[in-house]
Amino acid sequence: MSTEVKPLPVHYSLAAGAIAGVTEILAMYPLDVVKTRFQLTVGKAESNSILGTFKSIVKSEGPAALYRGIIPPIMVEAPKRAIKFGANDAYKNLYKRNFGFRDSQGLSVLTGVSAGATEALVVVSFDLIKIRLQDKNNAGKYKNTMDCVAKIMQEEGIRGFFKGMEATIWRHAVWNGGYFGVITGVRQALPEPETKQGILLKNFVCGSFGGTVGTLLNTPFDVVKTRVQSQVHPPYKYNWAIPAIVRIAREEGFSALYKGFVPKVLRLGPGGGILLVVYDLVTSYMRKHLL
């Protein structure tokens, strides 16, 4: 079975990425709330287990708290995932056409890093709002998403919405590079499927491996990003990503750089598989019916 497929126009890739992203977030969002709670905890947490944290949130804040802050991610999810896949395809075509690159795992890493850095520029403000709403310390401070936006503007100005930009670029560039690089490697290692079900299974396995490795690589930057974006009033304890990683490791131990790793990987491992399967299903439909 040939692996050569006709490149999609960028607007089709963007649309397919958007559909894949919204599907993933609706399925996996509560794990993101738990991840943020873990990452913002300095010292001993109320619960070290995912199930215990779920129970604690529901008991003290109600079931709706598991979806607190979901509006900003949904608002940005379409452009975010669209850029993840659309920009990845666009950068791949750019590097192949202008710089003579050929399809390889190295090219997949390069295009993933490039797409991730581009993606970060779009998502940083939405992610900051989400973090503020998910933070237990802000319970009762914000009535809703728009109230959170208004108070950030009032207290921190327009620059406040771009807090954590550098850490966000690191986070997305590293994750995307690992994700797309691993997908290419696993695809090459696995046998070529002969049925549609086999193709879906292979894509899910590739995406899950990619999501897991991407999460392993970028979690320290994610912890830093969450800490940076949760800060409201100076002096700020965390600023630049690398010095913040060193400080957290020194003060709390190396393991603190992986706080929230388990709920994060449980979301982004299978979530990466969901993304790839839905994206491939949608793009296959587009190639068959729209081109």
Short mmCIF file of C-alpha atoms in Angstrom, two decimals:
data_model
loop_
_atom_site.label_atom_id
_atom_site.label_comp_id
_atom_site.label_asym_id
_atom_site.label_seq_id
_atom_site.Cartn_x
_atom_site.Cartn_y
_atom_site.Cartn_z
CA MET A 1 0.00 0.00 0.00
CA SER A 2 1.54 3.30 -1.05
CA THR A 3 2.22 5.91 1.62
CA GLU A 4 2.21 8.75 -0.91
CA VAL A 5 -0.82 11.00 -0.53
CA LYS A 6 -1.82 14.15 -2.32
CA PRO A 7 -1.01 17.25 -0.22
CA LEU A 8 -4.09 19.05 1.06
CA PRO A 9 -4.57 22.79 0.55
CA VAL A 10 -3.69 24.64 3.76
CA HIS A 11 -7.29 25.64 4.52
CA TYR A 12 -8.38 22.00 4.44
CA SER A 13 -5.53 21.00 6.76
CA LEU A 14 -6.52 23.81 9.13
CA ALA A 15 -10.15 22.71 9.18
CA ALA A 16 -9.25 19.06 9.79
CA GLY A 17 -6.92 20.03 12.63
CA ALA A 18 -9.66 22.12 14.20
CA ILE A 19 -12.17 19.26 14.14
CA ALA A 20 -9.60 16.85 15.60
CA GLY A 21 -8.71 19.28 18.39
CA VAL A 22 -12.26 20.00 19.53
CA THR A 23 -12.98 16.26 19.62
CA GLU A 24 -9.96 15.63 21.84
CA ILE A 25 -10.62 18.43 24.31
CA LEU A 26 -14.26 17.47 24.88
CA ALA A 27 -13.17 13.91 25.68
CA MET A 28 -10.15 14.63 27.89
CA TYR A 29 -10.53 18.04 29.59
CA PRO A 30 -11.09 16.99 33.26
CA LEU A 31 -7.60 15.48 33.30
CA ASP A 32 -6.23 18.90 32.36
CA VAL A 33 -7.85 20.46 35.44
CA VAL A 34 -6.26 17.80 37.65
CA LYS A 35 -2.88 18.35 35.96
CA THR A 36 -3.00 22.08 36.67
CA ARG A 37 -3.87 21.50 40.34
CA PHE A 38 -0.86 19.19 40.69
CA GLN A 39 1.48 21.65 38.97
CA LEU A 40 0.47 24.59 41.16
CA THR A 41 1.01 22.65 44.39
CA VAL A 42 4.23 23.52 46.21
CA GLY A 43 4.95 20.98 48.92
CA LYS A 44 2.59 18.17 49.89
CA ALA A 45 -0.65 17.95 47.91
CA GLU A 46 -4.05 17.23 49.42
CA SER A 47 -4.08 14.08 47.32
CA ASN A 48 -1.32 12.47 45.29
CA SER A 49 -3.71 10.38 43.20
CA ILE A 50 -5.77 11.36 40.19
CA LEU A 51 -8.89 9.68 41.56
CA GLY A 52 -8.39 11.33 44.96
CA THR A 53 -8.04 14.73 43.32
CA PHE A 54 -11.16 14.14 41.23
CA LYS A 55 -13.08 13.25 44.39
CA SER A 56 -11.69 16.26 46.28
CA ILE A 57 -12.65 18.67 43.49
CA VAL A 58 -16.16 17.26 43.16
CA LYS A 59 -16.71 17.17 46.94
CA SER A 60 -15.46 20.69 47.71
CA GLU A 61 -16.27 22.55 44.48
CA GLY A 62 -18.91 20.50 42.67
CA PRO A 63 -18.75 18.44 39.45
CA ALA A 64 -18.79 21.57 37.27
CA ALA A 65 -15.31 22.41 38.59
CA LEU A 66 -13.92 19.57 36.46
CA TYR A 67 -14.79 21.73 33.45
CA ARG A 68 -13.83 25.09 34.94
CA GLY A 69 -11.94 27.15 32.39
CA ILE A 70 -13.03 25.05 29.40
CA ILE A 71 -14.36 28.03 27.40
CA PRO A 72 -10.93 29.57 26.57
CA PRO A 73 -9.48 26.22 25.39
CA ILE A 74 -12.54 25.55 23.24
CA MET A 75 -12.32 29.06 21.78
CA VAL A 76 -8.67 28.58 20.88
CA GLU A 77 -8.78 24.84 20.21
CA ALA A 78 -9.81 25.24 16.59
CA PRO A 79 -6.95 27.58 15.61
CA LYS A 80 -4.55 25.76 17.96
CA ARG A 81 -5.05 22.30 16.50
CA ALA A 82 -5.48 23.74 13.04
CA ILE A 83 -2.04 25.30 13.36
CA LYS A 84 -0.59 22.11 14.87
CA PHE A 85 -1.44 20.12 11.74
CA GLY A 86 -1.88 22.83 9.12
CA ALA A 87 1.36 24.64 9.97
CA ASN A 88 3.16 21.31 10.24
CA ASP A 89 2.09 20.46 6.69
CA ALA A 90 2.92 23.99 5.48
CA TYR A 91 6.40 23.96 7.05
CA LYS A 92 7.05 20.49 5.61
CA ASN A 93 6.20 21.70 2.11
CA LEU A 94 8.29 24.85 2.69
CA TYR A 95 11.40 22.95 3.83
CA LYS A 96 11.10 20.39 1.05
CA ARG A 97 10.50 22.97 -1.68
CA ASN A 98 12.99 25.66 -0.65
CA PHE A 99 15.70 23.75 1.23
CA GLY A 100 15.74 20.35 -0.44
CA PHE A 101 14.65 18.33 2.59
CA ARG A 102 13.24 14.85 2.04
CA ASP A 103 10.68 12.99 4.12
CA SER A 104 12.47 11.71 7.22
CA GLN A 105 12.19 11.60 10.98
CA GLY A 106 14.53 14.60 11.20
CA LEU A 107 12.24 16.64 8.95
CA SER A 108 9.25 15.63 11.08
CA VAL A 109 11.01 16.91 14.22
CA LEU A 110 11.99 20.17 12.50
CA THR A 111 8.50 20.83 11.15
CA GLY A 112 6.96 19.90 14.50
CA VAL A 113 9.19 22.36 16.39
CA SER A 114 8.42 25.09 13.86
CA ALA A 115 4.67 24.47 14.03
CA GLY A 116 4.79 24.32 17.83
CA ALA A 117 6.50 27.69 18.13
CA THR A 118 3.90 29.16 15.77
CA GLU A 119 1.08 27.56 17.75
CA ALA A 120 2.39 29.06 21.02
CA LEU A 121 1.98 32.61 19.73
CA VAL A 122 -1.73 31.99 19.25
CA VAL A 123 -2.58 30.05 22.41
CA VAL A 124 -0.62 31.85 25.15
CA SER A 125 -3.36 34.30 26.18
CA PHE A 126 -6.13 31.69 26.13
CA ASP A 127 -3.97 29.30 28.14
CA LEU A 128 -3.28 31.98 30.74
CA ILE A 129 -7.00 32.62 31.21
CA LYS A 130 -7.59 28.87 31.53
CA ILE A 131 -4.88 28.54 34.20
CA ARG A 132 -6.32 31.43 36.21
CA LEU A 133 -9.79 29.84 36.14
CA GLN A 134 -8.48 26.36 37.02
CA ASP A 135 -6.38 27.59 39.97
CA LYS A 136 -8.07 26.63 43.24
CA ASN A 137 -6.70 29.81 44.85
CA ASN A 138 -8.85 31.84 42.46
CA ALA A 139 -12.12 30.11 43.35
CA GLY A 140 -14.70 32.87 43.75
CA LYS A 141 -12.44 35.55 42.28
CA TYR A 142 -13.77 35.25 38.75
CA LYS A 143 -17.48 34.97 37.94
CA ASN A 144 -16.87 33.63 34.46
CA THR A 145 -14.45 33.79 31.54
CA MET A 146 -15.21 37.38 30.58
CA ASP A 147 -14.93 38.52 34.20
CA CYS A 148 -11.49 36.87 34.30
CA VAL A 149 -10.47 38.69 31.12
CA ALA A 150 -11.68 42.03 32.51
CA LYS A 151 -9.83 41.59 35.81
CA ILE A 152 -6.58 40.57 34.13
CA MET A 153 -6.81 43.70 31.97
CA GLN A 154 -7.57 45.84 35.00
CA GLU A 155 -4.84 44.43 37.24
CA GLU A 156 -2.07 43.61 34.75
CA GLY A 157 -2.83 45.44 31.52
CA ILE A 158 -2.59 44.06 28.00
CA ARG A 159 0.89 42.66 28.70
CA GLY A 160 -0.61 40.40 31.34
CA PHE A 161 -2.25 38.30 28.64
CA PHE A 162 1.18 37.40 27.23
CA LYS A 163 2.74 36.34 30.51
CA GLY A 164 4.59 33.06 30.05
CA MET A 165 5.11 33.51 26.30
CA GLU A 166 8.68 32.19 26.33
CA ALA A 167 7.78 29.13 28.42
CA THR A 168 4.77 28.52 26.16
CA ILE A 169 7.01 28.52 23.08
CA TRP A 170 9.33 25.99 24.73
CA ARG A 171 6.36 23.85 25.79
CA HIS A 172 4.74 23.66 22.37
CA ALA A 173 7.92 23.45 20.29
CA VAL A 174 9.26 20.54 22.36
CA TRP A 175 5.94 18.68 22.42
CA ASN A 176 5.30 19.04 18.70
CA GLY A 177 8.86 18.07 17.80
CA GLY A 178 8.60 14.92 19.90
CA TYR A 179 5.07 14.13 18.76
CA PHE A 180 5.60 14.34 15.01
CA GLY A 181 9.11 12.89 15.18
CA VAL A 182 7.94 9.80 17.06
CA ILE A 183 4.91 9.35 14.81
CA THR A 184 7.23 9.12 11.80
CA GLY A 185 9.55 6.65 13.52
CA VAL A 186 6.75 4.39 14.77
CA ARG A 187 5.00 4.45 11.40
CA GLN A 188 8.21 3.26 9.74
CA ALA A 189 8.68 0.51 12.34
CA LEU A 190 5.16 -0.92 12.20
CA PRO A 191 3.96 -3.12 9.32
CA GLU A 192 1.75 -1.53 6.70
CA PRO A 193 -1.93 -2.31 7.46
CA GLU A 194 -4.14 -3.89 4.83
CA THR A 195 -7.57 -2.82 6.10
CA LYS A 196 -9.23 0.47 7.06
CA GLN A 197 -9.51 -0.75 10.67
CA GLY A 198 -5.80 -1.57 10.62
CA ILE A 199 -4.99 1.94 9.40
CA LEU A 200 -7.05 3.48 12.22
CA LEU A 201 -5.37 1.25 14.80
CA LYS A 202 -1.91 2.06 13.48
CA ASN A 203 -2.68 5.79 13.56
CA PHE A 204 -3.98 5.55 17.13
CA VAL A 205 -0.86 3.66 18.25
CA CYS A 206 1.45 6.14 16.49
CA GLY A 207 -0.40 9.13 17.91
CA SER A 208 -0.47 7.68 21.42
CA PHE A 209 3.28 6.98 21.37
CA GLY A 210 3.91 10.45 19.97
CA GLY A 211 1.73 12.10 22.60
CA THR A 212 3.42 10.17 25.40
CA VAL A 213 6.97 11.03 24.29
CA GLY A 214 6.03 14.64 23.64
CA THR A 215 4.61 14.83 27.17
CA LEU A 216 7.71 13.26 28.68
CA LEU A 217 9.89 15.85 26.96
CA ASN A 218 7.84 18.98 27.61
CA THR A 219 6.38 18.50 31.11
CA PRO A 220 9.10 20.57 32.86
CA PHE A 221 8.31 23.49 30.56
CA ASP A 222 4.60 22.96 31.18
CA VAL A 223 5.13 23.10 34.97
CA VAL A 224 7.08 26.34 34.57
CA LYS A 225 4.48 27.83 32.22
CA THR A 226 1.70 27.06 34.70
CA ARG A 227 3.63 28.61 37.59
CA VAL A 228 4.54 31.72 35.56
CA GLN A 229 0.99 32.28 34.33
CA SER A 230 -0.57 31.83 37.78
CA GLN A 231 1.44 34.80 39.15
CA VAL A 232 -0.55 38.02 39.43
CA HIS A 233 1.41 40.50 41.52
CA PRO A 234 5.19 41.20 41.44
CA PRO A 235 7.78 40.40 42.55
CA TYR A 236 7.48 37.26 40.45
CA LYS A 237 9.17 34.08 41.65
CA TYR A 238 9.34 32.60 38.14
CA ASN A 239 10.21 34.42 34.92
CA TRP A 240 12.35 32.74 32.24
CA ALA A 241 11.87 29.03 31.60
CA ILE A 242 15.38 27.58 32.06
CA PRO A 243 16.19 29.50 35.30
CA ALA A 244 12.75 28.55 36.62
CA ILE A 245 13.39 24.86 35.88
CA VAL A 246 16.69 25.05 37.76
CA ARG A 247 15.03 26.81 40.71
CA ILE A 248 12.16 24.32 40.99
CA ALA A 249 14.58 21.39 40.82
CA ARG A 250 16.80 22.97 43.49
CA GLU A 251 13.98 23.93 45.89
CA GLU A 252 11.55 21.03 45.42
CA GLY A 253 13.63 18.27 43.84
CA PHE A 254 13.83 17.03 40.26
CA SER A 255 10.53 15.15 40.57
CA ALA A 256 8.70 18.48 40.98
CA LEU A 257 9.41 19.16 37.30
CA TYR A 258 7.07 16.27 36.52
CA LYS A 259 4.16 17.27 38.73
CA GLY A 260 0.97 16.53 36.86
CA PHE A 261 2.77 14.17 34.49
CA VAL A 262 0.41 11.22 35.01
CA PRO A 263 -2.88 13.06 34.29
CA LYS A 264 -1.10 14.94 31.51
CA VAL A 265 0.16 11.79 29.82
CA LEU A 266 -3.19 10.06 30.36
CA ARG A 267 -4.74 12.93 28.47
CA LEU A 268 -2.13 13.56 25.79
CA GLY A 269 -1.12 9.96 25.17
CA PRO A 270 -4.59 8.70 24.19
CA GLY A 271 -5.45 12.28 23.25
CA GLY A 272 -2.63 12.26 20.72
CA GLY A 273 -4.08 9.07 19.29
CA ILE A 274 -7.55 10.61 19.10
CA LEU A 275 -6.09 13.67 17.39
CA LEU A 276 -4.30 11.67 14.73
CA VAL A 277 -7.20 9.28 14.06
CA VAL A 278 -9.78 12.07 13.73
CA TYR A 279 -7.40 14.19 11.65
CA ASP A 280 -6.69 11.32 9.26
CA LEU A 281 -10.38 10.42 9.02
CA VAL A 282 -11.31 14.00 8.18
CA THR A 283 -8.47 14.54 5.71
CA SER A 284 -9.25 11.22 4.01
CA TYR A 285 -12.86 12.35 3.61
CA MET A 286 -11.69 15.68 2.20
CA ARG A 287 -9.38 14.03 -0.32
CA LYS A 288 -12.14 11.69 -1.44
CA HIS A 289 -15.05 14.13 -1.62
CA LEU A 290 -13.71 17.70 -1.77
CA LEU A 291 -10.65 17.58 -4.05
#
